[in-house]
Coordinates of C-alpha atoms in Angstrom, one line a residue:
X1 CA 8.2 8.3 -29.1
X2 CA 10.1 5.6 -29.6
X3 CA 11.8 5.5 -26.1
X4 CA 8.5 5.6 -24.2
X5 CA 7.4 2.1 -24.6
X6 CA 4.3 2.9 -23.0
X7 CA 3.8 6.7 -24.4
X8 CA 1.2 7.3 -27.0
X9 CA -1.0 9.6 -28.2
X10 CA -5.0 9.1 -28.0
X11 CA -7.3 10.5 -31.4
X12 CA -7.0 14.3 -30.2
X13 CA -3.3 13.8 -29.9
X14 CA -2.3 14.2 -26.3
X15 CA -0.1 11.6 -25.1
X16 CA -0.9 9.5 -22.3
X17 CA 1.1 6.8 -20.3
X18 CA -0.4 3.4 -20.7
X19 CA 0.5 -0.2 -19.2
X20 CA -0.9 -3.1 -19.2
X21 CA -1.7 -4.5 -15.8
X22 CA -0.7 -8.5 -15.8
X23 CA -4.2 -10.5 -14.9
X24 CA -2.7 -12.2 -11.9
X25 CA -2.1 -8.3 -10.1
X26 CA -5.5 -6.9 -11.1
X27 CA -7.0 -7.8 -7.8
X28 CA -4.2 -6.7 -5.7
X29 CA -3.4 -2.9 -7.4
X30 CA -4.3 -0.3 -4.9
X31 CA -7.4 2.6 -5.9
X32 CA -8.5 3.7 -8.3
X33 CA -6.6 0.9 -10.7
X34 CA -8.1 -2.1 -8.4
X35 CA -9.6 -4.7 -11.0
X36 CA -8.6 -2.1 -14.0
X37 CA -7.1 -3.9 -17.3
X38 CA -4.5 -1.0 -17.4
X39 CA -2.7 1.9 -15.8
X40 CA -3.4 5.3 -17.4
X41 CA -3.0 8.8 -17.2
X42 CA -2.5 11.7 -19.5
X43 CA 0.3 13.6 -19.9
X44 CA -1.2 16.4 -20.3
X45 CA 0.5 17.8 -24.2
X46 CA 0.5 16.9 -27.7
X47 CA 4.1 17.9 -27.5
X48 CA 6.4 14.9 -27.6
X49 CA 9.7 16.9 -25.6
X50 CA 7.0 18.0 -23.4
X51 CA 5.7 14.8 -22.3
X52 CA 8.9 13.2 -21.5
X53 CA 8.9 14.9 -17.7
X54 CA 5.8 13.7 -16.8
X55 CA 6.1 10.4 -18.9
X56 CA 9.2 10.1 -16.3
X57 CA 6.9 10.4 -13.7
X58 CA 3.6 8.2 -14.4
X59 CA 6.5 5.6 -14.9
X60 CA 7.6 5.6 -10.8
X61 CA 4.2 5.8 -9.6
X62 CA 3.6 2.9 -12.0
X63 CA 6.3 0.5 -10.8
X64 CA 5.5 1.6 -7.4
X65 CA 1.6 0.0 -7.6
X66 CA 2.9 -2.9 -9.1
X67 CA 5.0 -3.3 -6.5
X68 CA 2.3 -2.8 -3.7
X69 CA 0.5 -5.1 -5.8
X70 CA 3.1 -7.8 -6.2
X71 CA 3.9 -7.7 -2.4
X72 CA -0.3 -7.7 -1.4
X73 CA -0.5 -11.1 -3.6
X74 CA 2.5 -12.3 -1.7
X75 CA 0.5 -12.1 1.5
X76 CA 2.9 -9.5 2.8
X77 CA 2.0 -6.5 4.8
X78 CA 1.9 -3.9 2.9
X79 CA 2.0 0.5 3.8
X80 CA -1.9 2.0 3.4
X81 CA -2.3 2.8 -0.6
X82 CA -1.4 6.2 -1.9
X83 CA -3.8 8.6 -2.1
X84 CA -4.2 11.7 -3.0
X85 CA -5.3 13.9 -0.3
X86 CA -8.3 16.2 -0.6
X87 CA -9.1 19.5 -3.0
X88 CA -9.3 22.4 -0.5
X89 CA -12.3 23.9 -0.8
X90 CA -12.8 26.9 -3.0
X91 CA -12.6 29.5 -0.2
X92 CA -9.8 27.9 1.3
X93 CA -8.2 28.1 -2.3
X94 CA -8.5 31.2 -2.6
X95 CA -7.7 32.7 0.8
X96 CA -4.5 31.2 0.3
X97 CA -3.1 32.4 -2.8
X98 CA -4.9 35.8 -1.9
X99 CA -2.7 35.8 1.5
X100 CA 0.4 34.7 -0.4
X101 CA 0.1 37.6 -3.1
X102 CA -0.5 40.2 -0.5
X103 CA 2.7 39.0 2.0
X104 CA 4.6 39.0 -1.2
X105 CA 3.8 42.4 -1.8
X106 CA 4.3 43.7 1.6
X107 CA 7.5 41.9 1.6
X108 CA 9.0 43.6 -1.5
X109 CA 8.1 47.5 0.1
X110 CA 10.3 46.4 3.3
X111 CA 13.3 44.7 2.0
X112 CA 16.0 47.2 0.9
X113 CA 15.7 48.1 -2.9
X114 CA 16.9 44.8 -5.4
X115 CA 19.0 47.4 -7.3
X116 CA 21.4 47.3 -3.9
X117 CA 22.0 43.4 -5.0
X118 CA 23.6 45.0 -8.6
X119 CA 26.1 47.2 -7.5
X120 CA 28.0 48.0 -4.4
X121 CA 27.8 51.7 -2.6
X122 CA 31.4 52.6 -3.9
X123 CA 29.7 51.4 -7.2
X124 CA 27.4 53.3 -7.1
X125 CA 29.3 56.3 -6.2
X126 CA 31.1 56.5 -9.6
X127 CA 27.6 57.6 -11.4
X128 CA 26.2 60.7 -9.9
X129 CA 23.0 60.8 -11.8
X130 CA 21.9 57.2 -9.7
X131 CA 19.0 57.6 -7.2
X132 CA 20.2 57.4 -3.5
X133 CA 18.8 53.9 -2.5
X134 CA 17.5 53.9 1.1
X135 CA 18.2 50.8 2.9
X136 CA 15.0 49.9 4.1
X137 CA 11.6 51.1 2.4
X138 CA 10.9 51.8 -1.2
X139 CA 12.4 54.4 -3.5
X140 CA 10.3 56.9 -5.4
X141 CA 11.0 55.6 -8.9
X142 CA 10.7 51.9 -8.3
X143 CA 7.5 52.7 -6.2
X144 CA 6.6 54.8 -9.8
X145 CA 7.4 51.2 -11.7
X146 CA 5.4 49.0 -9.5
X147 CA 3.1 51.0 -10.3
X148 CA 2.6 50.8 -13.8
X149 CA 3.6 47.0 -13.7
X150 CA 0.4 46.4 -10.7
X151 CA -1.6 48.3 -13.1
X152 CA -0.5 45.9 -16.3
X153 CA -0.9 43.2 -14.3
X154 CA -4.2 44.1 -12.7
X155 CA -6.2 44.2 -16.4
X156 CA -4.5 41.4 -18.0
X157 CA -6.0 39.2 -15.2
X158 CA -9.4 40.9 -15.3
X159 CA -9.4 40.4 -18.9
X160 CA -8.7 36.8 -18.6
X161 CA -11.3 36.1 -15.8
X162 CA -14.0 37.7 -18.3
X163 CA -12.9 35.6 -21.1
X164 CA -12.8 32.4 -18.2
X165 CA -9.4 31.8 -19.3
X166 CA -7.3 30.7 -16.6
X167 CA -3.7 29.6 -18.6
X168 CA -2.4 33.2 -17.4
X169 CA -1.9 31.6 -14.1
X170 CA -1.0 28.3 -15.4
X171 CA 2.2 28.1 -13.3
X172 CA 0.9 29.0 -10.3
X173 CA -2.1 26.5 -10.3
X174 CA 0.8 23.5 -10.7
X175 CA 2.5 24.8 -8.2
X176 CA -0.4 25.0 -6.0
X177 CA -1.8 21.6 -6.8
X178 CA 2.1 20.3 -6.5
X179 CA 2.2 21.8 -3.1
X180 CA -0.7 20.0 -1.6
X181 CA 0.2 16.7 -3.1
X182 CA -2.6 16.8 -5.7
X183 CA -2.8 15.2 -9.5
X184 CA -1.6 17.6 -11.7
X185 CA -3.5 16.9 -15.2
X186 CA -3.6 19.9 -17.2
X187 CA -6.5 19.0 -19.4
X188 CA -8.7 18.0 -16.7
X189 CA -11.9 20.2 -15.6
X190 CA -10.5 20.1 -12.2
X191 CA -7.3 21.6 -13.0
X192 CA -9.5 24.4 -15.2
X193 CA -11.7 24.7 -12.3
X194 CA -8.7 25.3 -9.6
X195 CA -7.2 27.9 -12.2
X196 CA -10.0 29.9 -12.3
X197 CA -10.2 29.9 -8.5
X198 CA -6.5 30.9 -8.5
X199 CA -7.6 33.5 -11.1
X200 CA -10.3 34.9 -9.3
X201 CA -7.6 35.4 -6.6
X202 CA -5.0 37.2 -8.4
X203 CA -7.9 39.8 -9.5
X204 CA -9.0 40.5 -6.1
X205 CA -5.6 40.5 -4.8
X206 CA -4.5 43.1 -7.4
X207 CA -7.5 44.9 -6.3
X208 CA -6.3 45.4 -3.3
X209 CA -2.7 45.7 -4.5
X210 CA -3.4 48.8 -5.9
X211 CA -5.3 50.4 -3.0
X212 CA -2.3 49.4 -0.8
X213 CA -0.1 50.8 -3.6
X214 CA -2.0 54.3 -3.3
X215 CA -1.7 54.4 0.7
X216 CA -4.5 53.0 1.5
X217 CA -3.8 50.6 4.6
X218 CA -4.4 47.2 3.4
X219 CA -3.7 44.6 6.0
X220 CA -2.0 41.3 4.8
X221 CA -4.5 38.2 6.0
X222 CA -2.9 35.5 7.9
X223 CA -2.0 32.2 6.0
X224 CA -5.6 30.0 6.8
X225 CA -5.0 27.0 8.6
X226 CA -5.2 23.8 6.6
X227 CA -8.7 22.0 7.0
X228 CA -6.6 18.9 7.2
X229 CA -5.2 20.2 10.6
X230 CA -9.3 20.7 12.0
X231 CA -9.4 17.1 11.2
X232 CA -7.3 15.4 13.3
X233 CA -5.0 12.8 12.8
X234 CA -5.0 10.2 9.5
X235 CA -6.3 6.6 10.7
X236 CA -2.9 5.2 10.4
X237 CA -1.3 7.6 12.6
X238 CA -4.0 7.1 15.2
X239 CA -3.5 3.2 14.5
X240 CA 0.6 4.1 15.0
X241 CA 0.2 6.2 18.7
X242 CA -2.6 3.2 19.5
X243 CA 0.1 0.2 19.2
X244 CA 2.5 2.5 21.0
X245 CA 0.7 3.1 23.9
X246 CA 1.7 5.7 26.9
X247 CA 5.4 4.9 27.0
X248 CA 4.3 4.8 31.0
X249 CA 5.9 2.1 33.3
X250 CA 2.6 -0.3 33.6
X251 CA 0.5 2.0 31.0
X252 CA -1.6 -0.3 29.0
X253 CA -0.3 -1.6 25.9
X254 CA -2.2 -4.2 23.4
X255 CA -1.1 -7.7 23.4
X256 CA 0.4 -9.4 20.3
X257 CA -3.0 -10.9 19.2
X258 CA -5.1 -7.9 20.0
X259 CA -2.5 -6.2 17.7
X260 CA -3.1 -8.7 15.0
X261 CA -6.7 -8.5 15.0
X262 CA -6.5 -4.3 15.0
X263 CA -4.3 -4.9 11.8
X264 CA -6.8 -6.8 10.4
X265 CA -9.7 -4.1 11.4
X266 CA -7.5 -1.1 10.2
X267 CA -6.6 -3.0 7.0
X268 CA -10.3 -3.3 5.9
X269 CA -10.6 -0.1 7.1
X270 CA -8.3 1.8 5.0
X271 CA -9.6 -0.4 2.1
X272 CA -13.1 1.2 2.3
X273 CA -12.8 4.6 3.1
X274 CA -9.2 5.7 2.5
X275 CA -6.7 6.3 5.0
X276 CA -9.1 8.9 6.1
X277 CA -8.6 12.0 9.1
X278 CA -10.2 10.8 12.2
X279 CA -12.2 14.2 11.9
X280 CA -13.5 12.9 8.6
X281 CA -15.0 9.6 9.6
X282 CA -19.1 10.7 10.3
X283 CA -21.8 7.8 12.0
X284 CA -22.9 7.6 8.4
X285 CA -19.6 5.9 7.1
X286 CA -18.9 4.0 10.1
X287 CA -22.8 2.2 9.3
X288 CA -21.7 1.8 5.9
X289 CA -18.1 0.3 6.9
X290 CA -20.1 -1.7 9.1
X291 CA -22.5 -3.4 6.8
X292 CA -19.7 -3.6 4.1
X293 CA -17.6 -6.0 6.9
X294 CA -21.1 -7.9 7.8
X295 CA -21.1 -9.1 4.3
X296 CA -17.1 -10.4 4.1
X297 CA -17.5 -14.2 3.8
X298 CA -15.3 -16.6 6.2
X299 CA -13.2 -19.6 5.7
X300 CA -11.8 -18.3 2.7
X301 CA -8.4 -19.7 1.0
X302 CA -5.6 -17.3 2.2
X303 CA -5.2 -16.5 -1.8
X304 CA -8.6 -15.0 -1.2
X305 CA -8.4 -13.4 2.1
X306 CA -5.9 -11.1 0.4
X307 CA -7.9 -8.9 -1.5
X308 CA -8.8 -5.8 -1.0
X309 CA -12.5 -5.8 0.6
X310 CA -13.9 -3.7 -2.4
X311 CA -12.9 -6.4 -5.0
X312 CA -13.6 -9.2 -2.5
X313 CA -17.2 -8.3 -1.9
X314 CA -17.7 -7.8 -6.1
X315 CA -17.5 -11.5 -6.0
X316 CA -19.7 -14.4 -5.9
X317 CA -18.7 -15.7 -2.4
X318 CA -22.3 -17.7 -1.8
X319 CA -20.6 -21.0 -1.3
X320 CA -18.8 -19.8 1.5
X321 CA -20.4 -19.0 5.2
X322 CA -21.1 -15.6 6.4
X323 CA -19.1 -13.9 9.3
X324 CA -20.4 -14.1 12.7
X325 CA -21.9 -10.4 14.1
X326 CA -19.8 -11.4 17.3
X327 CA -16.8 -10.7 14.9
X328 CA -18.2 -7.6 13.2
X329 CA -18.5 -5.8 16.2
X330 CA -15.4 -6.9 17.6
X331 CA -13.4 -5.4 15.3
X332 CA -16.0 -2.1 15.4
X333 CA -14.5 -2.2 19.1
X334 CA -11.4 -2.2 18.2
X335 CA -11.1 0.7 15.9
X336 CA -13.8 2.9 18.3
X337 CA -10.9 1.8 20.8
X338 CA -8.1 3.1 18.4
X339 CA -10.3 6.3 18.0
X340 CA -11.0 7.0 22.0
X341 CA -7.0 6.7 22.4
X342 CA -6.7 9.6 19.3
X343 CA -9.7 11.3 21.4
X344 CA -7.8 11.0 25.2
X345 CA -4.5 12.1 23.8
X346 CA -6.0 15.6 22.5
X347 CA -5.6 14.6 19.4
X348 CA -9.4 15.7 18.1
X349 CA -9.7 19.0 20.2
X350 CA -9.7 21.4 17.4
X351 CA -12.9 19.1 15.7
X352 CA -16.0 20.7 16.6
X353 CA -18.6 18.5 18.3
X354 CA -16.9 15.4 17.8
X355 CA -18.0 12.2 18.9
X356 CA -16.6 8.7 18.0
X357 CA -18.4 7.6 15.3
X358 CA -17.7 3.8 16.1
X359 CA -19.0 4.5 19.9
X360 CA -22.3 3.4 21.3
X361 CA -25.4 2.1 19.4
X362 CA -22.9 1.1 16.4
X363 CA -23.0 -2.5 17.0
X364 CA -25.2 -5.1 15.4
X365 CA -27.8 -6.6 17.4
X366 CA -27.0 -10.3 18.3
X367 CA -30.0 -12.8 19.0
X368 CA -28.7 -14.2 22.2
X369 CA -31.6 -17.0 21.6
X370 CA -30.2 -18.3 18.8
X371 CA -26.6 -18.6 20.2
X372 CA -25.9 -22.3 21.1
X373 CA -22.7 -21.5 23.2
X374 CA -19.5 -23.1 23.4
X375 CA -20.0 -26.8 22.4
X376 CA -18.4 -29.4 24.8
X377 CA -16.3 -32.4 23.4
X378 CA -18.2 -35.5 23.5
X379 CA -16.8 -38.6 24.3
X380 CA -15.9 -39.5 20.7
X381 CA -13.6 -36.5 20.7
X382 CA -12.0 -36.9 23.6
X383 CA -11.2 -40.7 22.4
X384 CA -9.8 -39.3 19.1
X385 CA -7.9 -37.1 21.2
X386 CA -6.6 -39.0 23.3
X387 CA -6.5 -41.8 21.2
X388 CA -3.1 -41.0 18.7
X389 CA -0.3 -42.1 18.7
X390 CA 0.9 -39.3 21.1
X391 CA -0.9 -41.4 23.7
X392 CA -0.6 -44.5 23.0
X393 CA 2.7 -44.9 21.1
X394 CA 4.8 -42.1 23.3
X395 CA 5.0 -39.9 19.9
X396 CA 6.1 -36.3 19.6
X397 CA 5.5 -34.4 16.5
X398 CA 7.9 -31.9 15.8
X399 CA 5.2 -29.7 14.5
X400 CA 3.3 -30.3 17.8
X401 CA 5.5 -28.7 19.8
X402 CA 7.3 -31.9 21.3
X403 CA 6.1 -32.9 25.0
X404 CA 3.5 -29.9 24.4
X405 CA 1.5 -32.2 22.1
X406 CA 0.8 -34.4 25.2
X407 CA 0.5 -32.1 27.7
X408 CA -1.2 -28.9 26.6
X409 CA -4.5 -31.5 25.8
X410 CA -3.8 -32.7 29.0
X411 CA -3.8 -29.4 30.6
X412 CA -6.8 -28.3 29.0
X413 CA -9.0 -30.7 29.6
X414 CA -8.5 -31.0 33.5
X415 CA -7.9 -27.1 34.4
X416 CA -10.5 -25.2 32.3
X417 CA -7.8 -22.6 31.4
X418 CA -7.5 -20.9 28.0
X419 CA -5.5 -22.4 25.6
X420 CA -3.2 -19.1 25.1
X421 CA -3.2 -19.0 28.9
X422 CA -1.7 -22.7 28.9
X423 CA 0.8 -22.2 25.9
X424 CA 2.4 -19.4 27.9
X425 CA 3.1 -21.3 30.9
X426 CA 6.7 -21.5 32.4
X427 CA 8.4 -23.9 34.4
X428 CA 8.2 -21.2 37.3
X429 CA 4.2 -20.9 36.6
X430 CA 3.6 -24.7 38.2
X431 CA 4.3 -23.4 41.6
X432 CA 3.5 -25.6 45.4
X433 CA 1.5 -23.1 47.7
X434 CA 3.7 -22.4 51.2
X435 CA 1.0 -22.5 53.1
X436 CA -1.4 -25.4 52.2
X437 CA 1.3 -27.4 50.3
X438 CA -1.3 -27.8 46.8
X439 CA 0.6 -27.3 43.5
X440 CA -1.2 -24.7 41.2
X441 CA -0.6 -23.2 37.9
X442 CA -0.4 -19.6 38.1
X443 CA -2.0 -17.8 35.6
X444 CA -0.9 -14.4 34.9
X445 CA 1.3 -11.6 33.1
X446 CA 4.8 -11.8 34.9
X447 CA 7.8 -12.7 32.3
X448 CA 6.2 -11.0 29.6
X449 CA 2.9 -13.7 29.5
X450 CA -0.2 -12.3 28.6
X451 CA -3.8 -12.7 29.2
X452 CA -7.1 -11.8 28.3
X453 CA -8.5 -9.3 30.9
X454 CA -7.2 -8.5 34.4
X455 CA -9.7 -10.3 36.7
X456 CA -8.4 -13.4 34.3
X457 CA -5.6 -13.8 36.7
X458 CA -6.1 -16.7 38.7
X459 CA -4.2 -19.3 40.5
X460 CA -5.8 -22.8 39.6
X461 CA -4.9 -26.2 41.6
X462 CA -3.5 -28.7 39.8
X463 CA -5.6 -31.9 39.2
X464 CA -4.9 -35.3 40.8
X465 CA -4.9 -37.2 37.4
X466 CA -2.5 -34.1 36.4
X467 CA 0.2 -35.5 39.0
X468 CA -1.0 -39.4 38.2
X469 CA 0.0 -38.9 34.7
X470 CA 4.0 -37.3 36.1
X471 CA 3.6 -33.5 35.4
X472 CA 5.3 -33.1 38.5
X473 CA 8.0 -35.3 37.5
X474 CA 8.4 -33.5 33.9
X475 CA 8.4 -30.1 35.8
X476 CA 11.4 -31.8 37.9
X477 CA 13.4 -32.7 34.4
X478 CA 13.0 -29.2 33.1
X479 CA 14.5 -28.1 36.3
X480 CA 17.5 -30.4 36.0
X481 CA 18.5 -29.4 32.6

């Protein structure tokens, strides 16, 4: 196989695809190659013209991990890892191919005869001897063929099921698999045990095949619905119709940070448990999400704050302190939020007894007792504040924002206001009251400003030593430019 640099066959000789994964990606591959030396996957034949195809393949989804993996190192955001959705169930396995054999059957006795697709009518007119075809129904001596080719068919899969042999329906367990997006990997046990399902299916379908084909009156079952559709939506479409809000003039929509810190909650989310159906998520793994996140160390380089929580947590991170439970449960709000919104919109109805999983009582308890507050500046910090050169030499840092680095301090420390709250602030938003004739900053949400909860819009009066220091006077220069 000397164009498949990465081809080769193991001791039993099937060939499988193998790459090495460079050291420095390890850490950033998505599942199940996370931390693995290499990427592998058989083939699934000992023939070399045979494994070409799906050599082709392993090779895409190859370059396309090292490329999520290259652009996770890089810090950059990245689309939730591929994964393979779930194996149906059994049942649902082989309801479906049992449904499927029985429509195609039913299908073929009302179509008009294939032999009609062969010849035209005034071709068929020129040999007497040829059976009348009828257009719709099934003639005699094809019905007489079926027959004997339902019959053929019917013991050849009985005799395979005895024997638990299930390579007679080898094509259409690949393109069942191939249908649901699943891993094809022909010398797996799961592929063996989805055959046999498939298997069991074609021998009770023929069963019935043949009653039908007898006049009995064999009903053809509906399709079953997928179990993916009883679950509701994946997390990252919830997360997606969450960050989109109602589309309604003043509906509720999350501000720029809140939609920062619900990417960082969905993130670890997806990490853990897969982008996983809403439908899916039980109390039990929302605990265990929960106590995973408790343990994710803060303070960390950004290098390290990259990696996916699984790899993250198999480290020694002792040196570094622990997250606050303030922090835990505020991202535990935040997805129970994204799930209500998924729960509002109708979007869980067809889940039976659902209830958010991240909802009440999931929380960790916080010792209020122990909590030491906000700490106020003390004096030395306000003189090392106020102290640079911003203050005493008239600088302004580029990087500080200009005339922000000398007011937004300023601001701070003689209105109380939050610093997001005073960053926002427009010329307009230092306003002189009508009535009483005191200058105020106005805190609120008009020309697109945002701010942390509605009863935080306020209007505060400007301080004396505010107007002492010339904010009036800067307010007046803005105005003149």
């Amino acid at each position: 196989m000397a164009r498949m640099t990465y081809g080769t066959p193991d001791r039993h000789g099937t060939f499988y695809f193998r790459r090495i994964i460079p050291k420095a990606l390890r850490p950033f591959m998505p599942a199940p190659w996370t931390g693995k030396s290499a990427w592998t996957k058989s083939l699934g034949t000992k023939e070399e013209r045979k494994a070409k195809q799906p050599f082709a393949r392993c090779m895409s989804d190859c370059e396309a991990d090292f490329a999520l993996a290259e652009r996770a190192m890089r810090g950059e955001p990245i689309q939730a890892p591929r994964s393979s959705p779930a194996l149906p169930s059994d049942a649902e396995i082989e309801a479906e191919v049992l449904a499927g054999l029985l429509a195609a059957d039913e299908l073929e006795r009302l179509e008009p005869d294939p032999r009609q697709q062969f010849q035209t009518s005034e071709e068929r007119t020129q040999w007497p001897d040829l059976v009348t075809l009828k257009p719709r129904g099934m003639a005699e001596d094809y019905h007489y063929v079926l027959g004997g080719e339902l019959e053929a068919q019917h013991a050849a899969y009985r005799k395979a099921l005895a024997r638990v042999d299930p390579e007679i329906v080898d094509g259409e367990c690949r393109a069942f698999l191939r249908k649901h997006g699943l891993t094809i990997d022909p010398v797996s046990d799961a592929f063996h045990a989805v055959g046999l399902v498939i298997l069991r299916a074609h021998v009770r379908a023929y069963d019935l095949l043949l009653q039908r084909h007898e006049g009995e009156p064999i009903e053809t079952p509906a399709p079953p619905i997928p179990a993916a559709a009883n679950k509701g939506p994946k997390l990252s479409e919830a997360f997606a119709a969450w960050k989109a809000g109602s589309g309604a003039r003043g509906g509720k929509k999350p501000s720029d940070r809140t939609l920062l810190e619900a990417s960082y909650a969905v993130r670890r989310l997806t990490e853990w448990h897969g982008d996983i159906r809403l439908g899916d998520l039980t109390r039990e793994l929302a605990r265990d999400f929960r106590d995973a996140l408790a343990t994710v160390p803060t303070r960390l380089p950004d290098t390290l704050k990259r990696l996916p929580m699984r790899e993250m947590l198999s480290r020694d991170f002792k040196a570094y302190p622990a997250v606050h439970a303030a922090t835990v449960n505020k991202t535990l709000t935040i997805v129970a939020a994204i799930i209500s919104h998924a729960e509002a919109a109708g979007r869980l109805d067809a889940v039976s007894g659902f209830k958010n999983p991240f909802g009440k009582g999931i929380k960790l308890g916080i010792d209020e007792r122990g909590e030491e507050g906000r700490q106020e500046f003390s004096n030395g910090d306000l003189k090392a504040i106020f102290g640079t050169g911003v203050y005493r030499q008239g600088e302004r840092p580029k990087g500080g924002g200009g005339e922000a680095a000398f007011w937004l301090p300023l601001l701070a420390l003689l209105s109380g206001a939050r610093q997001g709250e005073l960053a926002q602030l427009r010329v307009a938003d230092l306003a002189k009251d009508a009535e009483t004739g005191v200058w105020y900053l106005d805190i609120g949400t008009a020309g697109g400003r945002s701010i942390k909860t509605a009863s935080s819009r306020r209007k505060v009066p400007l301080h004396p030593a505010l107007e002492a220091a010339g904010l009036l006077r800067y307010r007046q220069s803005l105005l003149g430019r």
